[in-house]
Amino acid sequence: MTEMKKYGYYHAANEDGCTSWYNFCCKNYQQCGLMVTVLPVSTTEYGMNKVARPANSRLGKRKLIENGFILLPDWQDALTRFLTEVNLDVSD
């Protein structure tokens, strides 16, 4: 392992834009080959509206890019690899 002189906090998240928890859940079921109807629920409906939440909470990765770090693969690929690793049936 090579020691680096790039200290501090870095935000890292998988690539391919952003997604909602709803879309993530749907993709999860789809890749497992399950025919499940997922209903989207708003923050208000879920009852979490008592906590102020930003309209956009995506992580910025500018610092990673500026310091030459390799970005993570897209989130769909990461989900597929995870499901395969835990030995679940993954089908596109």
mmCIF file of C-alpha atoms in Angstrom:
data_model
loop_
_atom_site.group_PDB
_atom_site.id
_atom_site.type_symbol
_atom_site.label_atom_id
_atom_site.label_comp_id
_atom_site.label_asym_id
_atom_site.label_seq_id
_atom_site.Cartn_x
_atom_site.Cartn_y
_atom_site.Cartn_z
ATOM 1 C CA MET A 1 0.000 0.000 0.000
ATOM 2 C CA THR A 2 1.332 3.428 -0.944
ATOM 3 C CA GLU A 3 1.110 6.195 1.617
ATOM 4 C CA MET A 4 -0.374 9.426 0.312
ATOM 5 C CA LYS A 5 -0.189 12.984 1.512
ATOM 6 C CA LYS A 6 -3.829 13.717 0.654
ATOM 7 C CA TYR A 7 -5.533 14.109 3.990
ATOM 8 C CA GLY A 8 -8.994 15.279 4.911
ATOM 9 C CA TYR A 9 -12.564 14.228 4.357
ATOM 10 C CA TYR A 10 -13.677 12.892 1.007
ATOM 11 C CA HIS A 11 -17.219 12.091 -0.080
ATOM 12 C CA ALA A 12 -17.488 9.005 -2.227
ATOM 13 C CA ALA A 13 -20.581 7.554 -3.824
ATOM 14 C CA ASN A 14 -21.119 5.335 -6.805
ATOM 15 C CA GLU A 15 -21.396 6.966 -10.215
ATOM 16 C CA ASP A 16 -24.263 7.135 -12.724
ATOM 17 C CA GLY A 17 -26.020 10.167 -11.397
ATOM 18 C CA CYS A 18 -28.292 9.956 -8.433
ATOM 19 C CA THR A 19 -31.285 7.855 -7.564
ATOM 20 C CA SER A 20 -34.036 7.818 -4.993
ATOM 21 C CA TRP A 21 -34.541 5.159 -2.344
ATOM 22 C CA TYR A 22 -37.632 4.165 -4.353
ATOM 23 C CA ASN A 23 -35.652 3.602 -7.569
ATOM 24 C CA PHE A 24 -32.910 1.793 -5.645
ATOM 25 C CA CYS A 25 -35.506 -0.525 -4.098
ATOM 26 C CA CYS A 26 -37.142 -1.230 -7.476
ATOM 27 C CA LYS A 27 -33.773 -2.047 -9.084
ATOM 28 C CA ASN A 28 -32.916 -4.324 -6.154
ATOM 29 C CA TYR A 29 -36.097 -6.380 -6.576
ATOM 30 C CA GLN A 30 -35.698 -6.410 -10.368
ATOM 31 C CA GLN A 31 -32.130 -7.742 -10.174
ATOM 32 C CA CYS A 32 -33.270 -10.450 -7.766
ATOM 33 C CA GLY A 33 -35.891 -11.509 -10.310
ATOM 34 C CA LEU A 34 -38.784 -10.662 -7.986
ATOM 35 C CA MET A 35 -41.996 -9.295 -9.436
ATOM 36 C CA VAL A 36 -42.884 -6.873 -6.651
ATOM 37 C CA THR A 37 -44.905 -3.683 -6.823
ATOM 38 C CA VAL A 38 -43.151 -0.934 -4.908
ATOM 39 C CA LEU A 39 -45.166 2.147 -4.038
ATOM 40 C CA PRO A 40 -43.285 5.429 -3.718
ATOM 41 C CA VAL A 41 -43.824 7.240 -0.422
ATOM 42 C CA SER A 42 -43.121 10.920 0.114
ATOM 43 C CA THR A 43 -41.237 12.169 3.165
ATOM 44 C CA THR A 44 -44.491 13.659 4.450
ATOM 45 C CA GLU A 45 -46.390 10.390 4.041
ATOM 46 C CA TYR A 46 -43.598 8.490 5.774
ATOM 47 C CA GLY A 47 -43.836 10.817 8.762
ATOM 48 C CA MET A 48 -40.311 12.166 8.565
ATOM 49 C CA ASN A 49 -41.382 15.732 7.839
ATOM 50 C CA LYS A 50 -40.549 16.806 11.395
ATOM 51 C CA VAL A 51 -36.873 16.882 10.436
ATOM 52 C CA ALA A 52 -35.668 19.536 8.010
ATOM 53 C CA ARG A 53 -34.205 17.782 4.987
ATOM 54 C CA PRO A 54 -32.435 19.388 2.047
ATOM 55 C CA ALA A 55 -34.090 19.167 -1.346
ATOM 56 C CA ASN A 56 -30.788 17.948 -2.800
ATOM 57 C CA SER A 57 -28.469 15.884 -0.606
ATOM 58 C CA ARG A 58 -26.191 14.382 -3.246
ATOM 59 C CA LEU A 59 -22.549 14.080 -2.264
ATOM 60 C CA GLY A 60 -20.100 16.256 -4.156
ATOM 61 C CA LYS A 61 -17.046 14.391 -5.461
ATOM 62 C CA ARG A 62 -15.083 17.389 -6.708
ATOM 63 C CA LYS A 63 -12.319 16.854 -4.136
ATOM 64 C CA LEU A 64 -11.871 13.217 -5.205
ATOM 65 C CA ILE A 65 -11.532 14.224 -8.844
ATOM 66 C CA GLU A 66 -9.163 17.115 -8.115
ATOM 67 C CA ASN A 67 -6.872 14.802 -6.132
ATOM 68 C CA GLY A 68 -6.761 12.084 -8.793
ATOM 69 C CA PHE A 69 -8.748 9.382 -7.032
ATOM 70 C CA ILE A 70 -10.387 6.698 -9.147
ATOM 71 C CA LEU A 71 -14.162 7.091 -8.991
ATOM 72 C CA LEU A 72 -16.392 4.216 -7.969
ATOM 73 C CA PRO A 73 -18.361 2.217 -10.565
ATOM 74 C CA ASP A 74 -22.019 3.022 -11.163
ATOM 75 C CA TRP A 75 -24.459 2.087 -8.409
ATOM 76 C CA GLN A 76 -26.284 -0.508 -10.534
ATOM 77 C CA ASP A 77 -23.004 -2.382 -11.038
ATOM 78 C CA ALA A 78 -22.251 -2.179 -7.317
ATOM 79 C CA LEU A 79 -25.719 -3.542 -6.496
ATOM 80 C CA THR A 80 -25.280 -6.436 -8.953
ATOM 81 C CA ARG A 81 -21.870 -7.329 -7.499
ATOM 82 C CA PHE A 82 -23.243 -7.179 -3.946
ATOM 83 C CA LEU A 83 -26.217 -9.407 -4.729
ATOM 84 C CA THR A 84 -23.927 -11.865 -6.512
ATOM 85 C CA GLU A 85 -21.538 -11.885 -3.554
ATOM 86 C CA VAL A 86 -24.307 -12.704 -1.094
ATOM 87 C CA ASN A 87 -25.420 -15.469 -3.477
ATOM 88 C CA LEU A 88 -28.782 -14.046 -4.479
ATOM 89 C CA ASP A 89 -30.216 -14.742 -7.921
ATOM 90 C CA VAL A 90 -29.323 -11.722 -10.055
ATOM 91 C CA SER A 91 -31.095 -11.351 -13.365
ATOM 92 C CA ASP A 92 -31.284 -8.323 -15.637
#
